[in-house]
XYZ file of C-alpha atoms in Angstrom:
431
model
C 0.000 0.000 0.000
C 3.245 2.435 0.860
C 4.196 1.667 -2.602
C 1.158 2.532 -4.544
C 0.326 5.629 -2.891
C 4.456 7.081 -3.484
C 3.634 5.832 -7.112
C 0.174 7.365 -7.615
C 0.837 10.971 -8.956
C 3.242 9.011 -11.634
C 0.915 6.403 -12.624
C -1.975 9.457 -13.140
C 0.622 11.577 -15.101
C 0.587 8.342 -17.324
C -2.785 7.950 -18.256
C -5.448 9.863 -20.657
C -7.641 12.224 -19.619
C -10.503 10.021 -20.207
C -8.862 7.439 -17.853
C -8.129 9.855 -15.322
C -11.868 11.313 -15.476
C -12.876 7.481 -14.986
C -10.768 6.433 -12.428
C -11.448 9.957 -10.175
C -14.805 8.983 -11.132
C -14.538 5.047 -9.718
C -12.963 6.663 -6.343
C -15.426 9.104 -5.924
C -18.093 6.194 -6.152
C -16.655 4.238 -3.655
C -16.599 6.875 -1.572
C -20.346 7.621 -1.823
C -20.773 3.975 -1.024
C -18.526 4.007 1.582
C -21.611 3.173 4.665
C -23.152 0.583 1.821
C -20.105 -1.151 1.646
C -19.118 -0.908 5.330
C -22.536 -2.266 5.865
C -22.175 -4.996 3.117
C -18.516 -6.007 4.910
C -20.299 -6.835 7.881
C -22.888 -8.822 6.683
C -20.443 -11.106 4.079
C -18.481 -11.394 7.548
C -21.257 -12.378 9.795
C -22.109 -15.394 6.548
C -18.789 -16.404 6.843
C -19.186 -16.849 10.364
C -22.004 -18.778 11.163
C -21.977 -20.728 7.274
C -18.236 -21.177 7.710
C -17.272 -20.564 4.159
C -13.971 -20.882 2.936
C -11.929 -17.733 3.786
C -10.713 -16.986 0.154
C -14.775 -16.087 -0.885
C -14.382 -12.651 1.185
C -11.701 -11.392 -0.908
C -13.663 -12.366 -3.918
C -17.008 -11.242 -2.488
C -15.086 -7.438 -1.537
C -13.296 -7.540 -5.289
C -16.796 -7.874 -6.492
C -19.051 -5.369 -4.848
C -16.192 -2.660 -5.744
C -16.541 -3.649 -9.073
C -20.188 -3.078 -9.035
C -20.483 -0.096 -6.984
C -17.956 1.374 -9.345
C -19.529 0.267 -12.823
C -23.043 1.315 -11.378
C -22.153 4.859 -9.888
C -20.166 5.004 -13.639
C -22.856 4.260 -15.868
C -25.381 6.677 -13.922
C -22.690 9.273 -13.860
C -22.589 8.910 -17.272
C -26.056 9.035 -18.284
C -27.048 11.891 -16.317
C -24.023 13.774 -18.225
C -25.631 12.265 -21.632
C -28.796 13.712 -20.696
C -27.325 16.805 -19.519
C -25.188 17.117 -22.729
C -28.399 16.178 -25.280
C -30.643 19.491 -23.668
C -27.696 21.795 -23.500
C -27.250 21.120 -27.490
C -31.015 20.972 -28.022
C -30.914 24.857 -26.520
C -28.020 25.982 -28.126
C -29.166 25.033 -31.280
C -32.457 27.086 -31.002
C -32.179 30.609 -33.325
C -33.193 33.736 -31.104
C -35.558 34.051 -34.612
C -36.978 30.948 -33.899
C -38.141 31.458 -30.040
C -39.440 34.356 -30.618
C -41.988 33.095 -33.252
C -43.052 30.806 -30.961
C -44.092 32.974 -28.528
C -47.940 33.690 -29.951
C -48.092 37.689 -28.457
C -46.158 40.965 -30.357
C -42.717 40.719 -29.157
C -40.257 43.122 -30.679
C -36.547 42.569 -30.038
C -34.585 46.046 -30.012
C -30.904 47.681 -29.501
C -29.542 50.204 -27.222
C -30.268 52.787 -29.794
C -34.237 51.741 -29.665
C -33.807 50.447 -33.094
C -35.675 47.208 -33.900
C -33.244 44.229 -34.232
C -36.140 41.760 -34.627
C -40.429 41.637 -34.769
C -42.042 38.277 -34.635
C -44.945 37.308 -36.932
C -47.429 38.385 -34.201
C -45.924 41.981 -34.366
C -46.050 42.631 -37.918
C -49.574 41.357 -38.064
C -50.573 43.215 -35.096
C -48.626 47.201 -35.823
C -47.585 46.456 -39.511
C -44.230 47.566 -41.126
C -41.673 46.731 -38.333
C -38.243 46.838 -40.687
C -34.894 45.778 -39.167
C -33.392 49.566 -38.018
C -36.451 51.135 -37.792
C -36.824 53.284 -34.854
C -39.273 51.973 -32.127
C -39.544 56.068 -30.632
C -40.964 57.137 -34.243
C -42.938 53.731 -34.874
C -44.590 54.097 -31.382
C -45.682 57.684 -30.513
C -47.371 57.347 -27.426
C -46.152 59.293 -24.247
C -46.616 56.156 -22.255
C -44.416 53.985 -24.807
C -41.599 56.502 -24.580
C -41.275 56.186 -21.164
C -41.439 52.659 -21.160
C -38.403 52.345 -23.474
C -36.753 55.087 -21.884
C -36.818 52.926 -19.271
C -35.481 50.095 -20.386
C -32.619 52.146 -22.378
C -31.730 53.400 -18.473
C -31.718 49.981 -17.494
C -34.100 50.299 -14.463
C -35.128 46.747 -14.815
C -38.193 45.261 -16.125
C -41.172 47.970 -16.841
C -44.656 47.650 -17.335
C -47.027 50.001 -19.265
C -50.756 49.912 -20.664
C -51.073 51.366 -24.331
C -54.050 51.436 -26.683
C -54.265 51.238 -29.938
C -56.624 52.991 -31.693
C -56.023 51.469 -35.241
C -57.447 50.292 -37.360
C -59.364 49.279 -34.422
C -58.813 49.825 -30.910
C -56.774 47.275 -28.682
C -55.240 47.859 -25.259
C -51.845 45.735 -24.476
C -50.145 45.833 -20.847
C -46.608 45.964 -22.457
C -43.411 44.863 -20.701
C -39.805 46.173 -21.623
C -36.990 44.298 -20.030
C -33.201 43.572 -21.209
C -32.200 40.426 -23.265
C -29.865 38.599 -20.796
C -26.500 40.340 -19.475
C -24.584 41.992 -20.610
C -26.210 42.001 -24.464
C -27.503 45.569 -24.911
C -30.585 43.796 -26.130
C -33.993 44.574 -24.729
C -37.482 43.228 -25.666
C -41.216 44.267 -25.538
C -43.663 42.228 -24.886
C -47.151 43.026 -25.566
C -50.131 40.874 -24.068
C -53.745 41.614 -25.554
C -55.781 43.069 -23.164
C -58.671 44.034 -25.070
C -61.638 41.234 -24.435
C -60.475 41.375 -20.932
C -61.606 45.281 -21.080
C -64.702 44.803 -22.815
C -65.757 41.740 -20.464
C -65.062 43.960 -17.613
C -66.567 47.155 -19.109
C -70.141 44.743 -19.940
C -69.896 43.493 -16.699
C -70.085 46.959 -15.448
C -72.553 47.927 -17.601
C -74.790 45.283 -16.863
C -74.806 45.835 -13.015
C -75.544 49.874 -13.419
C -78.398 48.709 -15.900
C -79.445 45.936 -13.810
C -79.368 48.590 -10.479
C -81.459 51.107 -12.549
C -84.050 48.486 -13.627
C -84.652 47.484 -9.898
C -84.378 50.824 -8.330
C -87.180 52.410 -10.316
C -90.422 49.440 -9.211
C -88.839 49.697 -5.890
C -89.120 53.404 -5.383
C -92.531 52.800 -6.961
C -93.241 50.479 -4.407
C -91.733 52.057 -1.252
C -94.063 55.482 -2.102
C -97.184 53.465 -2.269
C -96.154 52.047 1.038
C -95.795 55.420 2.265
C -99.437 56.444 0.644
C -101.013 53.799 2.192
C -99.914 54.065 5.604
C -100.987 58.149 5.163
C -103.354 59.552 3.608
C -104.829 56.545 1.878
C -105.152 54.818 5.498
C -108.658 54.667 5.154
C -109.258 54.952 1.170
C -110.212 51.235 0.214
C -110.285 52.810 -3.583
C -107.106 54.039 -3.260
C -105.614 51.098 -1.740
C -106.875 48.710 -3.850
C -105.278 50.429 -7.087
C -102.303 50.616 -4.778
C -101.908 47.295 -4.119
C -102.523 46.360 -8.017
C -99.316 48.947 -9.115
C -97.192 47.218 -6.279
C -97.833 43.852 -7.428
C -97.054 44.652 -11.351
C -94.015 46.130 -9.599
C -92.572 42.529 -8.040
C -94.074 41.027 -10.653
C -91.530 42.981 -12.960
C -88.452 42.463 -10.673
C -89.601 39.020 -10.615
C -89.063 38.684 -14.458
C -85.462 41.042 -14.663
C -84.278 38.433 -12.035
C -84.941 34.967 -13.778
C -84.282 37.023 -17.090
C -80.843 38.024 -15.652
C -80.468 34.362 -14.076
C -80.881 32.940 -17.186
C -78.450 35.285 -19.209
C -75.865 34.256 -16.651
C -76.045 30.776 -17.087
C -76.448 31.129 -21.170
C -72.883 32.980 -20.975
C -71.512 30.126 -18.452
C -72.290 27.841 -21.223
C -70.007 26.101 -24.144
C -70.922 26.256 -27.402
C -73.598 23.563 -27.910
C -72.278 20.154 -28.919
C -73.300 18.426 -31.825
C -75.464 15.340 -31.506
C -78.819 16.200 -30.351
C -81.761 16.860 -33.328
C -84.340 18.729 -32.683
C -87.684 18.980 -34.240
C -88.371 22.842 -34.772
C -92.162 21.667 -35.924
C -93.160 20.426 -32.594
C -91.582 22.952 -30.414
C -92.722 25.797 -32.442
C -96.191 24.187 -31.987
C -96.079 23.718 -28.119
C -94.896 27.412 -27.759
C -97.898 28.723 -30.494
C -100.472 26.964 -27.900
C -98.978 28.262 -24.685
C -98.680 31.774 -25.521
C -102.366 31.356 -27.161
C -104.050 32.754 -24.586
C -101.573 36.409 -24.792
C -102.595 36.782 -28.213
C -106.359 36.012 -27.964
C -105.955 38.641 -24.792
C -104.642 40.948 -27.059
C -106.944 40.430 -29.579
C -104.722 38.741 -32.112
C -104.715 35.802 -34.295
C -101.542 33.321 -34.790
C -101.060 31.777 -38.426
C -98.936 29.468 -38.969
C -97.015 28.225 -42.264
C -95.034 25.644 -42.368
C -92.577 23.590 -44.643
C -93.580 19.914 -45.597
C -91.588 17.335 -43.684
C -89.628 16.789 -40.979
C -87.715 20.154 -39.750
C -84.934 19.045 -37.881
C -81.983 20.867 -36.443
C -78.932 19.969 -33.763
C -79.777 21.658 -30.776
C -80.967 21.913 -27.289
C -84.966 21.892 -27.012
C -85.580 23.808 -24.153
C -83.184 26.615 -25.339
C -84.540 26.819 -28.520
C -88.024 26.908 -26.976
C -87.327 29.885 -25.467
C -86.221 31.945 -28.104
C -89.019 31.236 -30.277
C -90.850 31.924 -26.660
C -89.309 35.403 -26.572
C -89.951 36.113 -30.140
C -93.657 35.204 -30.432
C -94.344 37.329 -26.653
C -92.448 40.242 -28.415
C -94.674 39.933 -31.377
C -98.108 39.403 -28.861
C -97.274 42.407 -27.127
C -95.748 44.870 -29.658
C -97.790 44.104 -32.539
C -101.342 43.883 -31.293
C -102.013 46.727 -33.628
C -101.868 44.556 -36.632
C -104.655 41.816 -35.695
C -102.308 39.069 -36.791
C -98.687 37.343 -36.015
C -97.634 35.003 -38.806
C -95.331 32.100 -37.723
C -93.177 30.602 -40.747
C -90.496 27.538 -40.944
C -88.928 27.586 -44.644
C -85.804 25.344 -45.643
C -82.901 27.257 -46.929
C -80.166 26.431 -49.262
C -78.339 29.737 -49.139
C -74.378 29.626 -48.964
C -72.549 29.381 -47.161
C -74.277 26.245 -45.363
C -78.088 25.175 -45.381
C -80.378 25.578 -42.342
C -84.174 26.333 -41.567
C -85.307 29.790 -40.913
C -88.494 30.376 -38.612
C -89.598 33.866 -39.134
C -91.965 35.671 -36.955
C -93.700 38.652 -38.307
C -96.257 41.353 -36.529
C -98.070 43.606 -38.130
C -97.748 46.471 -35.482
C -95.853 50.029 -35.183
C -92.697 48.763 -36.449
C -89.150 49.559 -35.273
C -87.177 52.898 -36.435
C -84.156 51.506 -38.350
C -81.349 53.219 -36.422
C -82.909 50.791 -33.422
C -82.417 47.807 -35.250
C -78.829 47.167 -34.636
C -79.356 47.706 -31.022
C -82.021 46.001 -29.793
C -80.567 43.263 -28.736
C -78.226 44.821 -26.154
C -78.977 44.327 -22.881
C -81.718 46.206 -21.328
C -81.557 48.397 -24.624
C -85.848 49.538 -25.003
C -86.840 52.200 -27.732
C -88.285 55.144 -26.194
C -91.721 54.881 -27.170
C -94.701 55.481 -25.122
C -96.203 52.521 -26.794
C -93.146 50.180 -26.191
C -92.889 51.638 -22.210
C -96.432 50.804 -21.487
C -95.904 46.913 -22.284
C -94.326 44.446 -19.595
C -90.558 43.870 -20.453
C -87.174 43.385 -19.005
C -84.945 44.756 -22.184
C -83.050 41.122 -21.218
C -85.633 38.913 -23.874
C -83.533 39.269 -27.293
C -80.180 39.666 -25.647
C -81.149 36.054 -24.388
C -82.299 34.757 -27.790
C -78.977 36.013 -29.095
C -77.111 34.155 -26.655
C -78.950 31.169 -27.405
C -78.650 31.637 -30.984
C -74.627 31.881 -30.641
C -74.404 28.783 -28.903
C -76.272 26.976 -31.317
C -74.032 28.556 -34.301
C -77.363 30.105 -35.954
C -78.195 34.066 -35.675
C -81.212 36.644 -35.622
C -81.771 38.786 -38.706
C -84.292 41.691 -38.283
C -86.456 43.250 -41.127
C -88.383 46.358 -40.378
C -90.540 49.412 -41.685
C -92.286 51.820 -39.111
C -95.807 51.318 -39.841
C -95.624 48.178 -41.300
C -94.200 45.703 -38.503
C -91.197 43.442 -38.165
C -89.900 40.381 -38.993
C -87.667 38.436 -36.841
C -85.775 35.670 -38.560
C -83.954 33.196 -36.837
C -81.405 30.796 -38.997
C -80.438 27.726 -38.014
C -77.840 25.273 -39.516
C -79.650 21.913 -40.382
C -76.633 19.669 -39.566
């Protein structure tokens, strides 16, 4: 043992590298054995002991488990370094040009001298002309996108900014400027579209100052009848009776905006619809003509109904589609009582760019002004008409049957002329 450890630093001068590596590499294994084997010596001992081997199997049992431990702890050694090796290359071979088109939002890739070094497809579709060289303080005008690249020019770390767009339509981004590594005089900006996220919040909004106006008005009705009729109408049963009716069309109508608002809710919780599911527009058209029969004969009005030959079948949910053509026919019952008559119509239609069924329902009433038209399916949106104000509504019905509609891939077309009714058309694909 004296001998081979005065002869070791010759015997490693003579061998490779690669021998050297391996043989540091065997030691270093042992030692991170060393309790295993320690623990393995005692045991082959303890055998020999009470089994009362020969004594020449513990040198070959010892000669054996170093020659294992060794091999082992070298082969794992070796392919954790493969491993390590392969994703080191994998990385090093990817292009700068090629991560950044895989990122799917703007990113622009710029110098110290705010020129553009590189725009990914995602920029150029999204701001246009984005040239190698080009300068990012001309391209980008806005005082809060100076500042942000200011920023990054000074190096102050990673910055964050919100800019908008306003062409050719308007988006909002939350933009982030930081530096490319160290030491690279690179920097990048990062833009993430921010613009549904506005609008959802900005409908949201919307919806809850609408919905708050809806229910404030029946309830201030309500509260000053209370008021009357603990005053002076104490002791007028005339005057409390008519009272009482007003109060009771009042919860009946924030009784409706609820379940109306309910219902929107859970229609824009909803998927699209899945395919699957056929529908017979015949029948349900049918059973919602002979519930709302009693509205129109109330209104004095007469429901005709034409429709196609044959089965009329479309993929979709029945009770949905119930109540749009629900909604549509009511609308018509209570708008329209002017004309005497609602006509209910299921054609087939082969028009491009796929073929559906259209159920049209037509009144014969006042009519809608056509600068309302596009509107009146937003929420809550009612024309201001003394006849349209006197009837029962929410402003929530066709907002609903659009919803519906969306899900079901089909959509609402409306034909009007003031004095001559409307015509609401709903299209449906028929597979």
């Amino acid at each position: 043992m004296r001998t081979y450890r005065s002869n070791l630093p010759d015997i490693m001068a003579d061998l490779s590298d690669r021998q050297k590596y391996g043989a540091q590499r065997f030691v270093r294994n042992l030692w991170q054995a060393r309790w295993l084997l320690a623990a393995t010596f005692v045991a082959l001992f303890a055998v020999q002991w009470f089994a009362e081997l020969p004594v020449v199997v513990m040198p070959a049992a010892v000669a054996a488990l170093l020659l294992v431990a060794g091999i082992a702890g070298g082969a794992t050694d070796e392919d954790g370094e493969r491993k390590a090796g392969a994703e080191a290359g994998g990385l090093q071979s990817l292009s700068a040009e090629n991560l950044a088109a895989a990122v799917t939002d703007p990113l622009i890739v710029f110098d110290d001298s705010a020129s553009v070094i590189h725009a990914n497809a995602a920029a150029l579709a999204a701001f246009g002309d984005l040239r190698p060289g080009m300068s990012l303080q001309l391209k980008f005008r806005a005082p809060e996108m100076q500042a942000l690249i200011d920023a990054a020019l000074t190096g102050n770390g990673s910055q964050s900014a919100d800019f908008i767009d306003k062409l050719p339509v308007e988006r909002v981004y939350r933009v982030t400027a930081s530096a490319v590594g160290h030491g690279s005089r690179l920097h990048v900006l990062l833009f993430k579209d921010q613009s549904e996220a506005r609008r959802i919040d900005r409908m949201r909004a919307d919806f809850i100052a609408n919905a708050s106006h809806e229910m404030r008005t029946p309830l201030a009705s309500i509260a000053g009848f209370i008021e009357t009729l603990r005053g002076p109408a104490r002791n007028d049963p005339a005057a409390r009776e008519q009272f009482l009716q007003i109060m009771q069309n009042q919860t009946g109508r924030m009784a409706r905006l609820i379940d109306d608002m309910l219902s929107l809710s859970r229609l824009e919780m909803k998927p699209y619809l899945k395919p699957g599911t056929e529908v017979d527009l015949r029948q349900v058209i049918e059973s919602v003509v002979d519930s709302l029969a009693p509205l129109a004969r109330e209104n004095g009005l007469v429901i005709e109904r034409d429709f196609a030959d044959g089965p009329l079948l479309v993929p979709g949910d029945r009770d949905e589609l119930h109540q749009v053509f629900e909604n549509l026919l009511e609308n018509a019952c209570k708008y329209g009582q002017d004309g005497e008559r609602v006509v209910v119509s299921i054609a087939r239609s082969d028009k491009a760019p796929q073929p559906g069924i259209e159920v049209t329902v037509r009144d014969f009433g006042p009519g809608i002004a056509e600068e309302h038209i596009p509107r009146v399916t937003e929420r809550f949106y009612r024309i201001d008409s003394e006849t349209v104000q006197s009837r029962k509504g929410t402003g929530l019905g066709l907002a609903i049957v659009k919803h519906i509609l969306t899900r079901h891939h089909g959509r609402l077309s409306i034909r009007s002329e003031l004095g001559k009714g409307a015509a609401f058309t709903v299209h449906l694909p028929a597979n």
